Amino acid sequence: FIGTIYLAGNRFFAGTDNYGSPLDIWIENDQLNGAEEGDKVIVEVTEWSDRPNQFPKGKVADKLGKTGSDDIEMKAILLKNGFHLNFPDEVVREVEAISNEIGDEDLFGRADLRHLTAFTIDPVDAKDFDDALSYRILENGNAEVGVHIADVTHYLREGSALDKEALERSTSVYLVDRVLPMLPEKLSNNLCSLRPNEDRLAFSAIFEFDQGKKVVRRWFGKSVIHSRRRFTYEEAQEIMDRGEGELSEALLPLNEIALKLRKDRFASGSINFETDEVRFRLDENGYPVEIFVKERKPVHMLVEDFMLLANREVATFMQ
C-alpha cells in the first residue's frame, strides 16, 4: 500500500491512499525504516487480524519523501496504478554489462549508412530519439529517403531478465513532467536513442522516389547510422516556413514528398483520427501554470507520413 505516516498517541500508523477503502496500518517503531511523520511511504502488511477493531500491522518497505511535493505525488500515481519505479537488480546488472561503445562485432551484417545525412525531429522536451530521417539525390536524379528506427532488439535478448521486465512493463508511461521508461535509461536515453554526432544501430527502410514522387525501389535491413542534427519540431518548422536554413535542402523536398504521400493516402480511403492534444506548462517547481492545446503543424505530419510509409511498405513486403 501507499500511505502517509502519522502519529496517534504513541503509535505510528500509515494512512493509505486507497480512496475507495482507506486503511490504517500500525507500524511499530522498529519497522519504520527511517520514515517520519508526514512521509509518503510504501507499506507492506505483515499481519492481518480477524479480531474486530484490530489494526493490521506492517512495515515500511520504502520511503518516498515528504507528502505534498510534486515529485512524491507523481511517484504515488505511478505506484497506485501498479507501475514499478525502479528496475530489479538482475536487470540493472544485465544493462551494466552492456558496453557503451559499438564494437566490430556489433556491426557484423549491417549496412554502413553513416555517410547519409540523417537527422531527428522530436518534441523540445524529448529525451529519447527513436527515429531519424535521411535524404539525398541519387545519380539518376531520383530522391532517396531513409527511415531509420533504433535497433532495440540488438540489446534486448529473448528470455533475459531485461526482456521479461520489458514484457512486464509493456510500454513507457508518460506523465505531465516525466517518463517512466520501459527500458533502463542506459538503453532508452543512450544506446537506443539516435543522438546527434554518435554512431547508433538501427533498422532502416530506404525508399527511392522517381520524379513523380512514387516509390520505385525499397530496401529493408539492419544498419548503423550517424545522426547529424537533432531538430525540435519548432526548429524544423521554422526552416520550412522560411524556405532556408540548416538542412533545408533535405527538409523542404521531404515535406513535398510527404504532402504527396498524404494526398494519395486520403484518396485511397485513409481516415483522419486527429484529436486535440492538451499539454501543460509547468513552473520550476513542477506546478502547472498553463494549459494549452498542442498545435499540429506540417512538420508533425511530415514525420508521421514517413513512419506510415515505412510501416505500410514493410507490411506489403511481408505479405
JSON list of N, CA, C and O in Angstrom, two decimals, residues 92-146:
[
{"chain": "A", "resi": 92, "resn": "VAL", "atom": "N", "xyz": [19.36, -4.50, -13.75]},
{"chain": "A", "resi": 92, "resn": "VAL", "atom": "CA", "xyz": [20.41, -3.48, -13.65]},
{"chain": "A", "resi": 92, "resn": "VAL", "atom": "C", "xyz": [21.77, -4.08, -13.98]},
{"chain": "A", "resi": 92, "resn": "VAL", "atom": "O", "xyz": [22.58, -3.49, -14.72]},
{"chain": "A", "resi": 93, "resn": "ARG", "atom": "N", "xyz": [22.03, -5.28, -13.46]},
{"chain": "A", "resi": 93, "resn": "ARG", "atom": "CA", "xyz": [23.32, -5.94, -13.72]},
{"chain": "A", "resi": 93, "resn": "ARG", "atom": "C", "xyz": [23.47, -6.28, -15.21]},
{"chain": "A", "resi": 93, "resn": "ARG", "atom": "O", "xyz": [24.56, -6.10, -15.78]},
{"chain": "A", "resi": 94, "resn": "GLU", "atom": "N", "xyz": [22.41, -6.75, -15.85]},
{"chain": "A", "resi": 94, "resn": "GLU", "atom": "CA", "xyz": [22.48, -7.06, -17.28]},
{"chain": "A", "resi": 94, "resn": "GLU", "atom": "C", "xyz": [22.80, -5.82, -18.10]},
{"chain": "A", "resi": 94, "resn": "GLU", "atom": "O", "xyz": [23.62, -5.87, -19.02]},
{"chain": "A", "resi": 95, "resn": "VAL", "atom": "N", "xyz": [22.16, -4.71, -17.76]},
{"chain": "A", "resi": 95, "resn": "VAL", "atom": "CA", "xyz": [22.36, -3.48, -18.53]},
{"chain": "A", "resi": 95, "resn": "VAL", "atom": "C", "xyz": [23.75, -2.92, -18.29]},
{"chain": "A", "resi": 95, "resn": "VAL", "atom": "O", "xyz": [24.41, -2.43, -19.22]},
{"chain": "A", "resi": 96, "resn": "GLU", "atom": "N", "xyz": [24.24, -3.00, -17.05]},
{"chain": "A", "resi": 96, "resn": "GLU", "atom": "CA", "xyz": [25.58, -2.50, -16.75]},
{"chain": "A", "resi": 96, "resn": "GLU", "atom": "C", "xyz": [26.65, -3.27, -17.50]},
{"chain": "A", "resi": 96, "resn": "GLU", "atom": "O", "xyz": [27.73, -2.74, -17.79]},
{"chain": "A", "resi": 97, "resn": "ALA", "atom": "N", "xyz": [26.36, -4.53, -17.84]},
{"chain": "A", "resi": 97, "resn": "ALA", "atom": "CA", "xyz": [27.33, -5.36, -18.56]},
{"chain": "A", "resi": 97, "resn": "ALA", "atom": "C", "xyz": [27.40, -5.02, -20.05]},
{"chain": "A", "resi": 97, "resn": "ALA", "atom": "O", "xyz": [28.32, -5.46, -20.75]},
{"chain": "A", "resi": 98, "resn": "ILE", "atom": "N", "xyz": [26.44, -4.24, -20.55]},
{"chain": "A", "resi": 98, "resn": "ILE", "atom": "CA", "xyz": [26.43, -3.86, -21.96]},
{"chain": "A", "resi": 98, "resn": "ILE", "atom": "C", "xyz": [27.44, -2.74, -22.19]},
{"chain": "A", "resi": 98, "resn": "ILE", "atom": "O", "xyz": [27.47, -1.75, -21.46]},
{"chain": "A", "resi": 99, "resn": "SER", "atom": "N", "xyz": [28.28, -2.90, -23.20]},
{"chain": "A", "resi": 99, "resn": "SER", "atom": "CA", "xyz": [29.30, -1.89, -23.49]},
{"chain": "A", "resi": 99, "resn": "SER", "atom": "C", "xyz": [28.67, -0.58, -23.96]},
{"chain": "A", "resi": 99, "resn": "SER", "atom": "O", "xyz": [27.64, -0.58, -24.65]},
{"chain": "A", "resi": 100, "resn": "ASN", "atom": "N", "xyz": [29.29, 0.52, -23.59]},
{"chain": "A", "resi": 100, "resn": "ASN", "atom": "CA", "xyz": [28.84, 1.83, -24.05]},
{"chain": "A", "resi": 100, "resn": "ASN", "atom": "C", "xyz": [29.31, 2.14, -25.46]},
{"chain": "A", "resi": 100, "resn": "ASN", "atom": "O", "xyz": [28.87, 3.12, -26.06]},
{"chain": "A", "resi": 101, "resn": "GLU", "atom": "N", "xyz": [30.23, 1.35, -25.97]},
{"chain": "A", "resi": 101, "resn": "GLU", "atom": "CA", "xyz": [30.78, 1.55, -27.30]},
{"chain": "A", "resi": 101, "resn": "GLU", "atom": "C", "xyz": [30.26, 0.51, -28.28]},
{"chain": "A", "resi": 101, "resn": "GLU", "atom": "O", "xyz": [29.97, -0.63, -27.90]},
{"chain": "A", "resi": 102, "resn": "ILE", "atom": "N", "xyz": [30.14, 0.89, -29.53]},
{"chain": "A", "resi": 102, "resn": "ILE", "atom": "CA", "xyz": [29.75, -0.04, -30.58]},
{"chain": "A", "resi": 102, "resn": "ILE", "atom": "C", "xyz": [31.01, -0.70, -31.13]},
{"chain": "A", "resi": 102, "resn": "ILE", "atom": "O", "xyz": [31.90, -0.01, -31.65]},
{"chain": "A", "resi": 103, "resn": "GLY", "atom": "N", "xyz": [31.11, -2.01, -30.99]},
{"chain": "A", "resi": 103, "resn": "GLY", "atom": "CA", "xyz": [32.29, -2.74, -31.44]},
{"chain": "A", "resi": 103, "resn": "GLY", "atom": "C", "xyz": [32.12, -3.33, -32.83]},
{"chain": "A", "resi": 103, "resn": "GLY", "atom": "O", "xyz": [31.03, -3.28, -33.42]},
{"chain": "A", "resi": 104, "resn": "ASP", "atom": "N", "xyz": [33.20, -3.90, -33.36]},
{"chain": "A", "resi": 104, "resn": "ASP", "atom": "CA", "xyz": [33.16, -4.51, -34.70]},
{"chain": "A", "resi": 104, "resn": "ASP", "atom": "C", "xyz": [32.14, -5.63, -34.75]},
{"chain": "A", "resi": 104, "resn": "ASP", "atom": "O", "xyz": [31.48, -5.83, -35.78]},
{"chain": "A", "resi": 105, "resn": "GLU", "atom": "N", "xyz": [32.00, -6.38, -33.65]},
{"chain": "A", "resi": 105, "resn": "GLU", "atom": "CA", "xyz": [31.04, -7.49, -33.64]},
{"chain": "A", "resi": 105, "resn": "GLU", "atom": "C", "xyz": [29.60, -6.99, -33.74]},
{"chain": "A", "resi": 105, "resn": "GLU", "atom": "O", "xyz": [28.72, -7.68, -34.26]},
{"chain": "A", "resi": 106, "resn": "ASP", "atom": "N", "xyz": [29.35, -5.76, -33.27]},
{"chain": "A", "resi": 106, "resn": "ASP", "atom": "CA", "xyz": [28.01, -5.18, -33.37]},
{"chain": "A", "resi": 106, "resn": "ASP", "atom": "C", "xyz": [27.67, -4.79, -34.80]},
{"chain": "A", "resi": 106, "resn": "ASP", "atom": "O", "xyz": [26.49, -4.71, -35.17]},
{"chain": "A", "resi": 107, "resn": "LEU", "atom": "N", "xyz": [28.70, -4.52, -35.61]},
{"chain": "A", "resi": 107, "resn": "LEU", "atom": "CA", "xyz": [28.49, -4.05, -36.98]},
{"chain": "A", "resi": 107, "resn": "LEU", "atom": "C", "xyz": [28.38, -5.19, -37.99]},
{"chain": "A", "resi": 107, "resn": "LEU", "atom": "O", "xyz": [28.04, -4.95, -39.15]},
{"chain": "A", "resi": 108, "resn": "PHE", "atom": "N", "xyz": [28.64, -6.42, -37.54]},
{"chain": "A", "resi": 108, "resn": "PHE", "atom": "CA", "xyz": [28.62, -7.56, -38.46]},
{"chain": "A", "resi": 108, "resn": "PHE", "atom": "C", "xyz": [27.23, -7.71, -39.08]},
{"chain": "A", "resi": 108, "resn": "PHE", "atom": "O", "xyz": [26.22, -7.77, -38.39]},
{"chain": "A", "resi": 109, "resn": "GLY", "atom": "N", "xyz": [27.19, -7.80, -40.41]},
{"chain": "A", "resi": 109, "resn": "GLY", "atom": "CA", "xyz": [25.94, -8.00, -41.12]},
{"chain": "A", "resi": 109, "resn": "GLY", "atom": "C", "xyz": [25.08, -6.76, -41.27]},
{"chain": "A", "resi": 109, "resn": "GLY", "atom": "O", "xyz": [23.93, -6.85, -41.72]},
{"chain": "A", "resi": 110, "resn": "ARG", "atom": "N", "xyz": [25.62, -5.61, -40.94]},
{"chain": "A", "resi": 110, "resn": "ARG", "atom": "CA", "xyz": [24.86, -4.37, -41.03]},
{"chain": "A", "resi": 110, "resn": "ARG", "atom": "C", "xyz": [25.32, -3.52, -42.22]},
{"chain": "A", "resi": 110, "resn": "ARG", "atom": "O", "xyz": [26.51, -3.49, -42.53]},
{"chain": "A", "resi": 111, "resn": "ALA", "atom": "N", "xyz": [24.38, -2.81, -42.81]},
{"chain": "A", "resi": 111, "resn": "ALA", "atom": "CA", "xyz": [24.72, -1.84, -43.84]},
{"chain": "A", "resi": 111, "resn": "ALA", "atom": "C", "xyz": [25.28, -0.59, -43.16]},
{"chain": "A", "resi": 111, "resn": "ALA", "atom": "O", "xyz": [24.69, -0.09, -42.20]},
{"chain": "A", "resi": 112, "resn": "ASP", "atom": "N", "xyz": [26.41, -0.11, -43.64]},
{"chain": "A", "resi": 112, "resn": "ASP", "atom": "CA", "xyz": [27.00, 1.09, -43.08]},
{"chain": "A", "resi": 112, "resn": "ASP", "atom": "C", "xyz": [26.41, 2.31, -43.77]},
{"chain": "A", "resi": 112, "resn": "ASP", "atom": "O", "xyz": [26.75, 2.62, -44.92]},
{"chain": "A", "resi": 113, "resn": "LEU", "atom": "N", "xyz": [25.51, 2.99, -43.09]},
{"chain": "A", "resi": 113, "resn": "LEU", "atom": "CA", "xyz": [24.81, 4.16, -43.65]},
{"chain": "A", "resi": 113, "resn": "LEU", "atom": "C", "xyz": [25.24, 5.45, -42.96]},
{"chain": "A", "resi": 113, "resn": "LEU", "atom": "O", "xyz": [24.52, 6.45, -42.99]},
{"chain": "A", "resi": 114, "resn": "ARG", "atom": "N", "xyz": [26.43, 5.42, -42.37]},
{"chain": "A", "resi": 114, "resn": "ARG", "atom": "CA", "xyz": [26.89, 6.60, -41.65]},
{"chain": "A", "resi": 114, "resn": "ARG", "atom": "C", "xyz": [27.22, 7.77, -42.57]},
{"chain": "A", "resi": 114, "resn": "ARG", "atom": "O", "xyz": [27.37, 8.90, -42.11]},
{"chain": "A", "resi": 115, "resn": "HIS", "atom": "N", "xyz": [27.32, 7.50, -43.88]},
{"chain": "A", "resi": 115, "resn": "HIS", "atom": "CA", "xyz": [27.59, 8.58, -44.83]},
{"chain": "A", "resi": 115, "resn": "HIS", "atom": "C", "xyz": [26.34, 9.40, -45.13]},
{"chain": "A", "resi": 115, "resn": "HIS", "atom": "O", "xyz": [26.43, 10.51, -45.68]},
{"chain": "A", "resi": 116, "resn": "LEU", "atom": "N", "xyz": [25.16, 8.88, -44.80]},
{"chain": "A", "resi": 116, "resn": "LEU", "atom": "CA", "xyz": [23.92, 9.60, -45.09]},
{"chain": "A", "resi": 116, "resn": "LEU", "atom": "C", "xyz": [23.74, 10.77, -44.14]},
{"chain": "A", "resi": 116, "resn": "LEU", "atom": "O", "xyz": [24.16, 10.72, -42.98]},
{"chain": "A", "resi": 117, "resn": "THR", "atom": "N", "xyz": [23.10, 11.82, -44.62]},
{"chain": "A", "resi": 117, "resn": "THR", "atom": "CA", "xyz": [22.78, 12.97, -43.78]},
{"chain": "A", "resi": 117, "resn": "THR", "atom": "C", "xyz": [21.47, 12.68, -43.06]},
{"chain": "A", "resi": 117, "resn": "THR", "atom": "O", "xyz": [20.38, 13.02, -43.53]},
{"chain": "A", "resi": 118, "resn": "ALA", "atom": "N", "xyz": [21.59, 12.03, -41.91]},
{"chain": "A", "resi": 118, "resn": "ALA", "atom": "CA", "xyz": [20.42, 11.66, -41.11]},
{"chain": "A", "resi": 118, "resn": "ALA", "atom": "C", "xyz": [20.20, 12.69, -40.01]},
{"chain": "A", "resi": 118, "resn": "ALA", "atom": "O", "xyz": [21.14, 13.33, -39.54]},
{"chain": "A", "resi": 119, "resn": "PHE", "atom": "N", "xyz": [18.94, 12.84, -39.59]},
{"chain": "A", "resi": 119, "resn": "PHE", "atom": "CA", "xyz": [18.62, 13.79, -38.52]},
{"chain": "A", "resi": 119, "resn": "PHE", "atom": "C", "xyz": [17.31, 13.35, -37.86]},
{"chain": "A", "resi": 119, "resn": "PHE", "atom": "O", "xyz": [16.52, 12.59, -38.43]},
{"chain": "A", "resi": 120, "resn": "THR", "atom": "N", "xyz": [17.11, 13.82, -36.64]},
{"chain": "A", "resi": 120, "resn": "THR", "atom": "CA", "xyz": [15.89, 13.51, -35.90]},
{"chain": "A", "resi": 120, "resn": "THR", "atom": "C", "xyz": [15.05, 14.77, -35.72]},
{"chain": "A", "resi": 120, "resn": "THR", "atom": "O", "xyz": [15.57, 15.88, -35.70]},
{"chain": "A", "resi": 121, "resn": "ILE", "atom": "N", "xyz": [13.73, 14.58, -35.60]},
{"chain": "A", "resi": 121, "resn": "ILE", "atom": "CA", "xyz": [12.80, 15.68, -35.32]},
{"chain": "A", "resi": 121, "resn": "ILE", "atom": "C", "xyz": [11.88, 15.21, -34.21]},
{"chain": "A", "resi": 121, "resn": "ILE", "atom": "O", "xyz": [11.13, 14.25, -34.38]},
{"chain": "A", "resi": 122, "resn": "ASP", "atom": "N", "xyz": [11.94, 15.87, -33.05]},
{"chain": "A", "resi": 122, "resn": "ASP", "atom": "CA", "xyz": [11.20, 15.43, -31.87]},
{"chain": "A", "resi": 122, "resn": "ASP", "atom": "C", "xyz": [10.72, 16.62, -31.06]},
{"chain": "A", "resi": 122, "resn": "ASP", "atom": "O", "xyz": [11.14, 17.76, -31.30]},
{"chain": "A", "resi": 123, "resn": "PRO", "atom": "N", "xyz": [9.85, 16.38, -30.07]},
{"chain": "A", "resi": 123, "resn": "PRO", "atom": "CA", "xyz": [9.44, 17.47, -29.18]},
{"chain": "A", "resi": 123, "resn": "PRO", "atom": "C", "xyz": [10.63, 18.07, -28.45]},
{"chain": "A", "resi": 123, "resn": "PRO", "atom": "O", "xyz": [11.66, 17.40, -28.25]},
{"chain": "A", "resi": 124, "resn": "VAL", "atom": "N", "xyz": [10.50, 19.29, -28.02]},
{"chain": "A", "resi": 124, "resn": "VAL", "atom": "CA", "xyz": [11.60, 20.00, -27.38]},
{"chain": "A", "resi": 124, "resn": "VAL", "atom": "C", "xyz": [12.05, 19.33, -26.10]},
{"chain": "A", "resi": 124, "resn": "VAL", "atom": "O", "xyz": [13.22, 19.39, -25.72]},
{"chain": "A", "resi": 125, "resn": "ASP", "atom": "N", "xyz": [11.12, 18.64, -25.41]},
{"chain": "A", "resi": 125, "resn": "ASP", "atom": "CA", "xyz": [11.47, 18.01, -24.14]},
{"chain": "A", "resi": 125, "resn": "ASP", "atom": "C", "xyz": [11.77, 16.52, -24.27]},
{"chain": "A", "resi": 125, "resn": "ASP", "atom": "O", "xyz": [11.87, 15.81, -23.28]},
{"chain": "A", "resi": 126, "resn": "ALA", "atom": "N", "xyz": [11.93, 16.03, -25.50]},
{"chain": "A", "resi": 126, "resn": "ALA", "atom": "CA", "xyz": [12.21, 14.61, -25.71]},
{"chain": "A", "resi": 126, "resn": "ALA", "atom": "C", "xyz": [13.58, 14.24, -25.17]},
{"chain": "A", "resi": 126, "resn": "ALA", "atom": "O", "xyz": [14.54, 14.99, -25.31]},
{"chain": "A", "resi": 127, "resn": "LYS", "atom": "N", "xyz": [13.66, 13.06, -24.55]},
{"chain": "A", "resi": 127, "resn": "LYS", "atom": "CA", "xyz": [14.92, 12.55, -24.03]},
{"chain": "A", "resi": 127, "resn": "LYS", "atom": "C", "xyz": [15.47, 11.41, -24.88]},
{"chain": "A", "resi": 127, "resn": "LYS", "atom": "O", "xyz": [16.66, 11.16, -24.90]},
{"chain": "A", "resi": 128, "resn": "ASP", "atom": "N", "xyz": [14.56, 10.71, -25.55]},
{"chain": "A", "resi": 128, "resn": "ASP", "atom": "CA", "xyz": [14.98, 9.59, -26.40]},
{"chain": "A", "resi": 128, "resn": "ASP", "atom": "C", "xyz": [14.50, 9.84, -27.82]},
{"chain": "A", "resi": 128, "resn": "ASP", "atom": "O", "xyz": [13.39, 10.31, -28.04]},
{"chain": "A", "resi": 129, "resn": "PHE", "atom": "N", "xyz": [15.36, 9.53, -28.77]},
{"chain": "A", "resi": 129, "resn": "PHE", "atom": "CA", "xyz": [15.07, 9.78, -30.18]},
{"chain": "A", "resi": 129, "resn": "PHE", "atom": "C", "xyz": [14.98, 8.44, -30.90]},
{"chain": "A", "resi": 129, "resn": "PHE", "atom": "O", "xyz": [15.99, 7.81, -31.20]},
{"chain": "A", "resi": 130, "resn": "ASP", "atom": "N", "xyz": [13.75, 8.00, -31.15]},
{"chain": "A", "resi": 130, "resn": "ASP", "atom": "CA", "xyz": [13.50, 6.65, -31.67]},
{"chain": "A", "resi": 130, "resn": "ASP", "atom": "C", "xyz": [13.75, 6.53, -33.16]},
{"chain": "A", "resi": 130, "resn": "ASP", "atom": "O", "xyz": [14.08, 5.44, -33.65]},
{"chain": "A", "resi": 131, "resn": "ASP", "atom": "N", "xyz": [13.54, 7.60, -33.91]},
{"chain": "A", "resi": 131, "resn": "ASP", "atom": "CA", "xyz": [13.56, 7.50, -35.36]},
{"chain": "A", "resi": 131, "resn": "ASP", "atom": "C", "xyz": [14.26, 8.70, -35.98]},
{"chain": "A", "resi": 131, "resn": "ASP", "atom": "O", "xyz": [14.27, 9.79, -35.43]},
{"chain": "A", "resi": 132, "resn": "ALA", "atom": "N", "xyz": [14.86, 8.45, -37.13]},
{"chain": "A", "resi": 132, "resn": "ALA", "atom": "CA", "xyz": [15.57, 9.50, -37.87]},
{"chain": "A", "resi": 132, "resn": "ALA", "atom": "C", "xyz": [15.21, 9.40, -39.34]},
{"chain": "A", "resi": 132, "resn": "ALA", "atom": "O", "xyz": [14.77, 8.34, -39.83]},
{"chain": "A", "resi": 133, "resn": "LEU", "atom": "N", "xyz": [15.39, 10.50, -40.05]},
{"chain": "A", "resi": 133, "resn": "LEU", "atom": "CA", "xyz": [15.16, 10.56, -41.49]},
{"chain": "A", "resi": 133, "resn": "LEU", "atom": "C", "xyz": [16.46, 10.93, -42.18]},
{"chain": "A", "resi": 133, "resn": "LEU", "atom": "O", "xyz": [17.32, 11.59, -41.60]},
{"chain": "A", "resi": 134, "resn": "SER", "atom": "N", "xyz": [16.59, 10.51, -43.43]},
{"chain": "A", "resi": 134, "resn": "SER", "atom": "CA", "xyz": [17.72, 10.95, -44.26]},
{"chain": "A", "resi": 134, "resn": "SER", "atom": "C", "xyz": [17.20, 11.22, -45.66]},
{"chain": "A", "resi": 134, "resn": "SER", "atom": "O", "xyz": [16.16, 10.68, -46.08]},
{"chain": "A", "resi": 135, "resn": "TYR", "atom": "N", "xyz": [17.93, 12.07, -46.39]},
{"chain": "A", "resi": 135, "resn": "TYR", "atom": "CA", "xyz": [17.51, 12.43, -47.74]},
{"chain": "A", "resi": 135, "resn": "TYR", "atom": "C", "xyz": [18.74, 12.73, -48.59]},
{"chain": "A", "resi": 135, "resn": "TYR", "atom": "O", "xyz": [19.70, 13.36, -48.11]},
{"chain": "A", "resi": 136, "resn": "ARG", "atom": "N", "xyz": [18.70, 12.26, -49.83]},
{"chain": "A", "resi": 136, "resn": "ARG", "atom": "CA", "xyz": [19.74, 12.62, -50.79]},
{"chain": "A", "resi": 136, "resn": "ARG", "atom": "C", "xyz": [19.22, 12.41, -52.20]},
{"chain": "A", "resi": 136, "resn": "ARG", "atom": "O", "xyz": [18.26, 11.66, -52.43]},
{"chain": "A", "resi": 137, "resn": "ILE", "atom": "N", "xyz": [19.88, 13.07, -53.18]},
{"chain": "A", "resi": 137, "resn": "ILE", "atom": "CA", "xyz": [19.57, 12.90, -54.59]},
{"chain": "A", "resi": 137, "resn": "ILE", "atom": "C", "xyz": [20.54, 11.88, -55.18]},
{"chain": "A", "resi": 137, "resn": "ILE", "atom": "O", "xyz": [21.76, 11.99, -55.00]},
{"chain": "A", "resi": 138, "resn": "LEU", "atom": "N", "xyz": [20.01, 10.88, -55.88]},
{"chain": "A", "resi": 138, "resn": "LEU", "atom": "CA", "xyz": [20.82, 9.85, -56.49]},
{"chain": "A", "resi": 138, "resn": "LEU", "atom": "C", "xyz": [21.35, 10.31, -57.85]},
{"chain": "A", "resi": 138, "resn": "LEU", "atom": "O", "xyz": [20.89, 11.32, -58.40]},
{"chain": "A", "resi": 139, "resn": "GLU", "atom": "N", "xyz": [22.30, 9.57, -58.39]},
{"chain": "A", "resi": 139, "resn": "GLU", "atom": "CA", "xyz": [22.91, 9.93, -59.67]},
{"chain": "A", "resi": 139, "resn": "GLU", "atom": "C", "xyz": [21.89, 9.96, -60.81]},
{"chain": "A", "resi": 139, "resn": "GLU", "atom": "O", "xyz": [22.05, 10.71, -61.77]},
{"chain": "A", "resi": 140, "resn": "ASN", "atom": "N", "xyz": [20.85, 9.12, -60.71]},
{"chain": "A", "resi": 140, "resn": "ASN", "atom": "CA", "xyz": [19.84, 9.09, -61.78]},
{"chain": "A", "resi": 140, "resn": "ASN", "atom": "C", "xyz": [18.80, 10.19, -61.63]},
{"chain": "A", "resi": 140, "resn": "ASN", "atom": "O", "xyz": [17.83, 10.25, -62.40]},
{"chain": "A", "resi": 141, "resn": "GLY", "atom": "N", "xyz": [18.98, 11.06, -60.64]},
{"chain": "A", "resi": 141, "resn": "GLY", "atom": "CA", "xyz": [18.05, 12.17, -60.44]},
{"chain": "A", "resi": 141, "resn": "GLY", "atom": "C", "xyz": [16.91, 11.87, -59.50]},
{"chain": "A", "resi": 141, "resn": "GLY", "atom": "O", "xyz": [16.17, 12.78, -59.11]},
{"chain": "A", "resi": 142, "resn": "ASN", "atom": "N", "xyz": [16.74, 10.60, -59.14]},
{"chain": "A", "resi": 142, "resn": "ASN", "atom": "CA", "xyz": [15.69, 10.25, -58.18]},
{"chain": "A", "resi": 142, "resn": "ASN", "atom": "C", "xyz": [16.10, 10.63, -56.77]},
{"chain": "A", "resi": 142, "resn": "ASN", "atom": "O", "xyz": [17.28, 10.86, -56.49]},
{"chain": "A", "resi": 143, "resn": "ALA", "atom": "N", "xyz": [15.11, 10.68, -55.88]},
{"chain": "A", "resi": 143, "resn": "ALA", "atom": "CA", "xyz": [15.36, 11.02, -54.48]},
{"chain": "A", "resi": 143, "resn": "ALA", "atom": "C", "xyz": [15.36, 9.75, -53.64]},
{"chain": "A", "resi": 143, "resn": "ALA", "atom": "O", "xyz": [14.55, 8.85, -53.86]},
{"chain": "A", "resi": 144, "resn": "GLU", "atom": "N", "xyz": [16.28, 9.70, -52.67]},
{"chain": "A", "resi": 144, "resn": "GLU", "atom": "CA", "xyz": [16.33, 8.57, -51.75]},
{"chain": "A", "resi": 144, "resn": "GLU", "atom": "C", "xyz": [15.98, 9.07, -50.35]},
{"chain": "A", "resi": 144, "resn": "GLU", "atom": "O", "xyz": [16.59, 10.01, -49.85]},
{"chain": "A", "resi": 145, "resn": "VAL", "atom": "N", "xyz": [15.00, 8.43, -49.74]},
{"chain": "A", "resi": 145, "resn": "VAL", "atom": "CA", "xyz": [14.57, 8.78, -48.38]},
{"chain": "A", "resi": 145, "resn": "VAL", "atom": "C", "xyz": [14.81, 7.57, -47.48]},
{"chain": "A", "resi": 145, "resn": "VAL", "atom": "O", "xyz": [14.42, 6.45, -47.81]},
{"chain": "A", "resi": 146, "resn": "GLY", "atom": "N", "xyz": [15.46, 7.82, -46.34]},
{"chain": "A", "resi": 146, "resn": "GLY", "atom": "CA", "xyz": [15.69, 6.76, -45.36]},
{"chain": "A", "resi": 146, "resn": "GLY", "atom": "C", "xyz": [14.89, 7.00, -44.10]},
{"chain": "A", "resi": 146, "resn": "GLY", "atom": "O", "xyz": [14.83, 8.12, -43.60]}
]
